[in-house]
GROMACS .gro file of C-alpha atoms in nm:
model
  302
    1ILE     CA    1   9.934   8.550   6.479
    2VAL     CA    2   9.980   8.644   6.141
    3ALA     CA    3   9.969   8.272   6.048
    4VAL     CA    4   9.617   8.266   6.200
    5ASN     CA    5   9.514   8.574   6.042
    6LEU     CA    6   9.619   8.433   5.723
    7SER     CA    7   9.421   8.109   5.768
    8ARG     CA    8   9.086   8.369   5.796
    9ALA     CA    9   9.143   8.398   5.422
   10CYS     CA   10   9.071   8.019   5.358
   11GLY     CA   11   8.707   8.048   5.480
   12ASP     CA   12   8.483   7.962   5.214
   13SER     CA   13   8.202   8.244   5.202
   14ASP     CA   14   7.960   8.002   5.015
   15THR     CA   15   7.922   7.773   5.294
   16PRO     CA   16   7.705   7.955   5.546
   17ALA     CA   17   7.696   7.687   5.806
   18LEU     CA   18   7.904   7.369   5.932
   19PRO     CA   19   7.816   7.009   5.852
   20PRO     CA   20   7.578   6.833   6.099
   21ALA     CA   21   7.824   6.613   6.240
   22LEU     CA   22   8.066   6.935   6.315
   23ALA     CA   23   7.782   7.147   6.390
   24ALA     CA   24   7.685   6.874   6.671
   25ARG     CA   25   8.076   6.868   6.782
   26ALA     CA   26   8.059   7.232   6.825
   27ALA     CA   27   7.748   7.232   7.015
   28ASP     CA   28   7.861   6.967   7.262
   29ARG     CA   29   8.184   7.178   7.334
   30LEU     CA   30   7.988   7.479   7.386
   31ASP     CA   31   7.773   7.294   7.638
   32ALA     CA   32   8.075   7.195   7.825
   33SER     CA   33   8.192   7.575   7.813
   34ALA     CA   34   7.908   7.644   8.066
   35ALA     CA   35   8.133   7.502   8.330
   36ALA     CA   36   8.335   7.827   8.383
   37VAL     CA   37   8.615   7.896   8.643
   38GLY     CA   38   8.430   8.051   8.931
   39ARG     CA   39   8.073   7.872   8.871
   40ARG     CA   40   7.914   7.730   9.191
   41ALA     CA   41   7.737   7.411   9.182
   42VAL     CA   42   7.611   7.092   9.324
   43LEU     CA   43   7.759   6.729   9.234
   44VAL     CA   44   7.509   6.516   9.071
   45GLY     CA   45   7.515   6.173   8.918
   46LEU     CA   46   7.855   6.043   9.044
   47LYS     CA   47   7.905   5.682   9.104
   48ALA     CA   48   8.072   5.791   9.457
   49ALA     CA   49   7.734   5.850   9.593
   50ASP     CA   50   7.869   6.004   9.902
   51PHE     CA   51   7.972   6.306   9.674
   52ASN     CA   52   7.647   6.373   9.557
   53GLY     CA   53   7.469   6.657   9.665
   54GLN     CA   54   7.816   6.821   9.778
   55ARG     CA   55   7.841   7.207   9.689
   56GLY     CA   56   8.140   7.364   9.583
   57GLU     CA   57   8.313   7.598   9.306
   58VAL     CA   58   8.462   7.544   8.964
   59VAL     CA   59   8.854   7.606   9.021
   60SER     CA   60   8.994   7.497   8.702
   61ARG     CA   61   8.953   7.317   8.364
   62THR     CA   62   9.185   7.037   8.260
   63VAL     CA   63   9.331   6.886   7.944
   64THR     CA   64   9.097   6.576   7.961
   65GLY     CA   65   8.773   6.749   7.961
   66ARG     CA   66   8.710   6.768   8.323
   67VAL     CA   67   8.707   7.057   8.563
   68GLY     CA   68   8.842   7.106   8.890
   69PHE     CA   69   8.570   7.139   9.156
   70GLN     CA   70   8.669   7.250   9.525
   71LEU     CA   71   8.421   7.115   9.767
   72GLU     CA   72   8.289   7.374  10.036
   73GLU     CA   73   8.293   7.084  10.278
   74ARG     CA   74   8.550   6.815  10.352
   75SER     CA   75   8.825   7.078  10.400
   76GLY     CA   76   8.799   7.231  10.073
   77LYS     CA   77   8.882   6.885   9.875
   78LYS     CA   78   8.932   6.927   9.529
   79ILE     CA   79   8.821   6.678   9.264
   80ALA     CA   80   8.793   6.618   8.893
   81VAL     CA   81   8.443   6.573   8.748
   82LYS     CA   82   8.271   6.597   8.407
   83PRO     CA   83   8.076   6.907   8.339
   84ALA     CA   84   7.777   6.685   8.309
   85ASN     CA   85   7.796   6.616   8.685
   86LEU     CA   86   7.746   6.981   8.784
   87GLU     CA   87   7.403   7.136   8.839
   88PHE     CA   88   7.493   7.493   8.871
   89THR     CA   89   7.324   7.729   9.150
   90ASP     CA   90   7.432   8.064   8.998
   91PRO     CA   91   7.301   8.236   8.663
   92PRO     CA   92   7.493   8.129   8.368
   93PRO     CA   93   7.762   8.374   8.203
   94PRO     CA   94   7.671   8.532   7.874
   95PRO     CA   95   7.632   8.320   7.574
   96ALA     CA   96   7.893   8.270   7.331
   97THR     CA   97   7.869   8.383   6.967
   98VAL     CA   98   8.122   8.151   6.759
   99SER     CA   99   8.233   8.234   6.400
  100HIS     CA  100   8.374   7.935   6.234
  101TYR     CA  101   8.682   7.903   5.971
  102LEU     CA  102   8.878   7.661   5.777
  103GLY     CA  103   9.218   7.649   5.973
  104GLY     CA  104   9.394   7.409   5.732
  105PRO     CA  105   9.428   7.036   5.641
  106CYS     CA  106   9.582   6.889   5.954
  107HIS     CA  107   9.333   6.754   6.216
  108PRO     CA  108   9.006   6.906   6.028
  109HIS     CA  109   8.766   6.775   6.262
  110ARG     CA  110   8.928   6.936   6.571
  111PRO     CA  111   8.811   7.284   6.665
  112THR     CA  112   9.063   7.536   6.807
  113GLY     CA  113   8.911   7.853   6.998
  114LEU     CA  114   9.060   8.193   6.981
  115ALA     CA  115   8.932   8.504   7.200
  116VAL     CA  116   9.032   8.815   7.318
  117LEU     CA  117   8.976   8.870   7.693
  118SER     CA  118   8.940   9.239   7.802
  119ALA     CA  119   8.853   9.190   8.181
  120THR     CA  120   9.061   8.891   8.266
  121PRO     CA  121   9.354   8.980   8.460
  122MET     CA  122   9.694   8.780   8.343
  123ASP     CA  123   9.711   8.571   8.678
  124ALA     CA  124   9.365   8.441   8.634
  125VAL     CA  125   9.470   8.268   8.324
  126ALA     CA  126   9.644   7.994   8.507
  127GLY     CA  127   9.371   7.763   8.557
  128LEU     CA  128   9.151   7.837   8.239
  129ASN     CA  129   9.354   7.552   8.041
  130VAL     CA  130   9.441   7.806   7.759
  131GLY     CA  131   9.727   7.970   7.601
  132VAL     CA  132   9.829   8.321   7.563
  133GLY     CA  133   9.940   8.453   7.233
  134GLY     CA  134   9.949   8.805   7.273
  135THR     CA  135   9.870   9.098   7.496
  136GLN     CA  136   9.785   9.382   7.257
  137GLY     CA  137   9.457   9.529   7.363
  138GLY     CA  138   9.367   9.224   7.609
  139LEU     CA  139   9.475   8.869   7.628
  140TRP     CA  140   9.451   8.670   7.323
  141VAL     CA  141   9.392   8.328   7.443
  142THR     CA  142   9.361   7.989   7.245
  143GLY     CA  143   9.310   7.624   7.306
  144ASP     CA  144   9.031   7.375   7.253
  145LEU     CA  145   8.719   7.525   7.181
  146ASP     CA  146   8.531   7.459   7.508
  147ASP     CA  147   8.823   7.577   7.717
  148VAL     CA  148   8.860   7.926   7.519
  149ALA     CA  149   8.435   7.962   7.518
  150ALA     CA  150   8.444   7.896   7.896
  151ALA     CA  151   8.723   8.178   7.944
  152ALA     CA  152   8.554   8.413   7.697
  153ARG     CA  153   8.205   8.376   7.857
  154ALA     CA  154   8.359   8.436   8.218
  155ASP     CA  155   8.539   8.738   8.083
  156ALA     CA  156   8.215   8.889   7.932
  157GLN     CA  157   8.042   8.820   8.262
  158ARG     CA  158   8.306   9.037   8.428
  159SER     CA  159   8.292   9.312   8.174
  160GLY     CA  160   7.912   9.318   8.154
  161ALA     CA  161   7.890   9.240   7.791
  162ALA     CA  162   7.568   9.065   7.663
  163THR     CA  163   7.768   8.815   7.474
  164ALA     CA  164   8.115   8.650   7.432
  165THR     CA  165   8.300   8.660   7.098
  166VAL     CA  166   8.481   8.349   7.026
  167ASP     CA  167   8.610   8.230   6.650
  168ALA     CA  168   8.680   7.838   6.588
  169PHE     CA  169   8.942   7.726   6.331
  170TRP     CA  170   8.864   7.373   6.198
  171GLY     CA  171   9.193   7.207   6.141
  172ASP     CA  172   9.526   7.393   6.115
  173ALA     CA  173   9.824   7.420   5.902
  174ARG     CA  174  10.187   7.336   6.033
  175TRP     CA  175  10.544   7.396   5.905
  176SER     CA  176  10.859   7.273   6.056
  177ARG     CA  177  11.091   7.528   6.167
  178THR     CA  178  11.328   7.453   5.899
  179GLN     CA  179  11.066   7.463   5.622
  180LEU     CA  180  10.926   7.787   5.779
  181LEU     CA  181  11.267   7.951   5.768
  182GLY     CA  182  11.325   7.822   5.432
  183GLU     CA  183  11.019   7.968   5.300
  184ILE     CA  184  11.064   8.314   5.498
  185ALA     CA  185  11.440   8.323   5.323
  186ARG     CA  186  11.258   8.230   4.965
  187GLY     CA  187  11.014   8.546   5.024
  188SER     CA  188  10.711   8.375   5.046
  189TRP     CA  189  10.638   8.516   5.393
  190GLY     CA  190  10.609   8.892   5.516
  191LEU     CA  191  10.646   8.927   5.875
  192CYS     CA  192  10.489   9.193   6.096
  193ARG     CA  193  10.370   9.293   6.461
  194ALA     CA  194  10.012   9.162   6.497
  195GLU     CA  195   9.763   9.388   6.634
  196LEU     CA  196   9.427   9.352   6.808
  197THR     CA  197   9.237   9.474   6.491
  198ASP     CA  198   9.402   9.206   6.266
  199LEU     CA  199   9.191   8.953   6.497
  200ALA     CA  200   8.892   9.098   6.598
  201THR     CA  201   8.705   9.358   6.398
  202ALA     CA  202   8.359   9.344   6.204
  203ALA     CA  203   8.226   9.094   6.447
  204PRO     CA  204   7.884   8.978   6.309
  205PRO     CA  205   7.595   9.080   6.554
  206PRO     CA  206   7.457   8.790   6.799
  207THR     CA  207   7.154   8.623   6.653
  208ALA     CA  208   7.078   8.388   6.930
  209ALA     CA  209   7.008   8.408   7.307
  210GLU     CA  210   7.166   8.079   7.375
  211PRO     CA  211   7.539   7.943   7.262
  212THR     CA  212   7.491   7.813   6.920
  213ALA     CA  213   7.714   7.641   6.650
  214ALA     CA  214   7.496   7.521   6.415
  215ALA     CA  215   7.368   7.880   6.294
  216ALA     CA  216   7.755   7.995   6.200
  217ALA     CA  217   7.818   8.350   6.174
  218PRO     CA  218   7.934   8.468   5.830
  219LEU     CA  219   8.283   8.416   5.748
  220ARG     CA  220   8.513   8.732   5.806
  221HIS     CA  221   8.769   8.764   5.570
  222LEU     CA  222   9.009   9.020   5.759
  223GLY     CA  223   9.210   8.950   5.470
  224TRP     CA  224   9.567   8.902   5.430
  225ARG     CA  225   9.534   9.139   5.140
  226ASP     CA  226   9.502   9.448   5.376
  227LEU     CA  227   9.835   9.333   5.522
  228VAL     CA  228  10.022   9.307   5.194
  229GLU     CA  229   9.874   9.632   5.044
  230ALA     CA  230   9.894   9.831   5.353
  231ASP     CA  231  10.053  10.198   5.320
  232PRO     CA  232  10.274  10.235   5.481
  233PRO     CA  233  10.392   9.867   5.460
  234ARG     CA  234  10.341   9.673   5.749
  235LEU     CA  235  10.497   9.344   5.622
  236ILE     CA  236  10.874   9.309   5.635
  237TYR     CA  237  11.054   9.040   5.375
  238ALA     CA  238  11.371   8.872   5.371
  239MET     CA  239  11.650   9.033   5.168
  240LYS     CA  240  11.692   8.909   4.847
  241SER     CA  241  11.962   8.643   4.849
  242GLU     CA  242  12.048   8.302   4.659
  243MET     CA  243  11.753   8.151   4.825
  244THR     CA  244  11.496   8.387   4.670
  245ASP     CA  245  11.239   8.254   4.452
  246GLU     CA  246  11.249   8.410   4.132
  247ASP     CA  247  10.858   8.385   4.069
  248ILE     CA  248  10.801   8.606   4.354
  249HIS     CA  249  10.784   9.000   4.290
  250GLY     CA  250  10.939   9.239   4.534
  251ASP     CA  251  10.567   9.256   4.680
  252GLY     CA  252  10.559   8.912   4.815
  253LEU     CA  253  10.286   8.820   4.575
  254GLN     CA  254  10.316   8.522   4.314
  255PRO     CA  255  10.208   8.667   3.944
  256ASP     CA  256   9.904   8.576   3.784
  257ARG     CA  257   9.861   8.229   3.941
  258THR     CA  258   9.511   8.037   4.021
  259PRO     CA  259   9.456   7.888   4.343
  260GLU     CA  260   9.481   7.543   4.141
  261GLU     CA  261   9.841   7.652   3.981
  262GLU     CA  262   9.947   7.755   4.351
  263ASP     CA  263   9.874   7.417   4.460
  264ALA     CA  264  10.045   7.260   4.153
  265ALA     CA  265  10.355   7.434   4.222
  266ALA     CA  266  10.356   7.368   4.574
  267TRP     CA  267  10.323   6.985   4.528
  268GLU     CA  268  10.608   7.015   4.244
  269GLN     CA  269  10.831   7.205   4.508
  270ASN     CA  270  10.774   6.894   4.758
  271ALA     CA  271  10.858   6.651   4.507
  272GLN     CA  272  11.171   6.829   4.433
  273MET     CA  273  11.248   6.835   4.759
  274GLU     CA  274  11.208   6.469   4.855
  275GLU     CA  275  11.410   6.354   4.545
  276THR     CA  276  11.682   6.596   4.671
  277ARG     CA  277  11.681   6.416   5.012
  278ARG     CA  278  11.640   6.084   4.854
  279ARG     CA  279  11.984   6.157   4.637
  280LEU     CA  280  12.169   6.308   4.929
  281ARG     CA  281  12.094   5.998   5.151
  282THR     CA  282  12.185   5.772   4.864
  283GLN     CA  283  12.536   5.942   4.874
  284LEU     CA  284  12.572   5.944   5.231
  285LEU     CA  285  12.482   5.588   5.268
  286ALA     CA  286  12.734   5.514   4.964
  287ARG     CA  287  13.026   5.746   5.141
  288HIS     CA  288  12.955   5.560   5.476
  289SER     CA  289  13.011   5.220   5.322
  290ALA     CA  290  13.326   5.322   5.134
  291GLU     CA  291  13.439   5.426   5.469
  292GLY     CA  292  13.407   5.100   5.641
  293HIS     CA  293  13.132   5.252   5.853
  294GLU     CA  294  12.841   5.034   5.963
  295THR     CA  295  12.498   5.147   5.784
  296ARG     CA  296  12.128   5.049   5.823
  297SER     CA  297  11.949   4.907   5.543
  298ASP     CA  298  11.600   5.046   5.681
  299ALA     CA  299  11.467   5.291   5.414
  300SER     CA  300  11.289   5.472   5.665
  301THR     CA  301  11.615   5.561   5.847
  302PRO     CA  302  11.689   5.953   5.806
   0.00000   0.00000   0.00000
């Protein structure tokens, strides 16, 4: 959760809206979020024509983008259908107001949703196709944007709220376990218990009556500096050791480095680590060869 909060600082406040292609993709995801669990509908447009006109209820959402639909007739048979094959017979849930953020360099065209549910019990999460990342002040759920938006809109309907609030992160940043532990040991990371206010503060007021992604709300910098400079301190750093990075101050901040210098230092460090791995591999293969062990010549062998 702390990593998610830090990713908000990556947002570019000079970019008021999404590029058109991403805005269209986000709009499609929000359209699909109308198929929230619990909504009642009639089946339409199916190739299996004998199902068309059947009434039922959305009971789950799946990883394939389809929804689980339970028929009123046919002994309560459950089938998987696309949201486009549902003609809803009940009022729509409240619209979703979405704030967009740059999540990181990996999968930059895939939006991950994040929302806090205040009126949804834990036992109702199972069919929503979302993960629960925390329970402080509500259920913090994350997953594909359409699934999170559907859960948030249904939650808003339960609580009587006029709109649902959803954050969308385009792309993400990833670390291996070893890499993350190493960076913590060097003092690059501070750790703390995440609170609801770290994720959901200063939400922008809704600007439209219908779900929209093209007009992105102003980016909210919920600021990692608030964590770093908190008094009393919230962050806990690794104790100084032989692994501590000499360039990192005790407060965990890099001294007088521009973002470009930080990037250059990260690339240099990665190059050094790659050279170290190459040298160790060469030494290991030479030792195996000297001991008579069979070795593979494929350069990609770990």
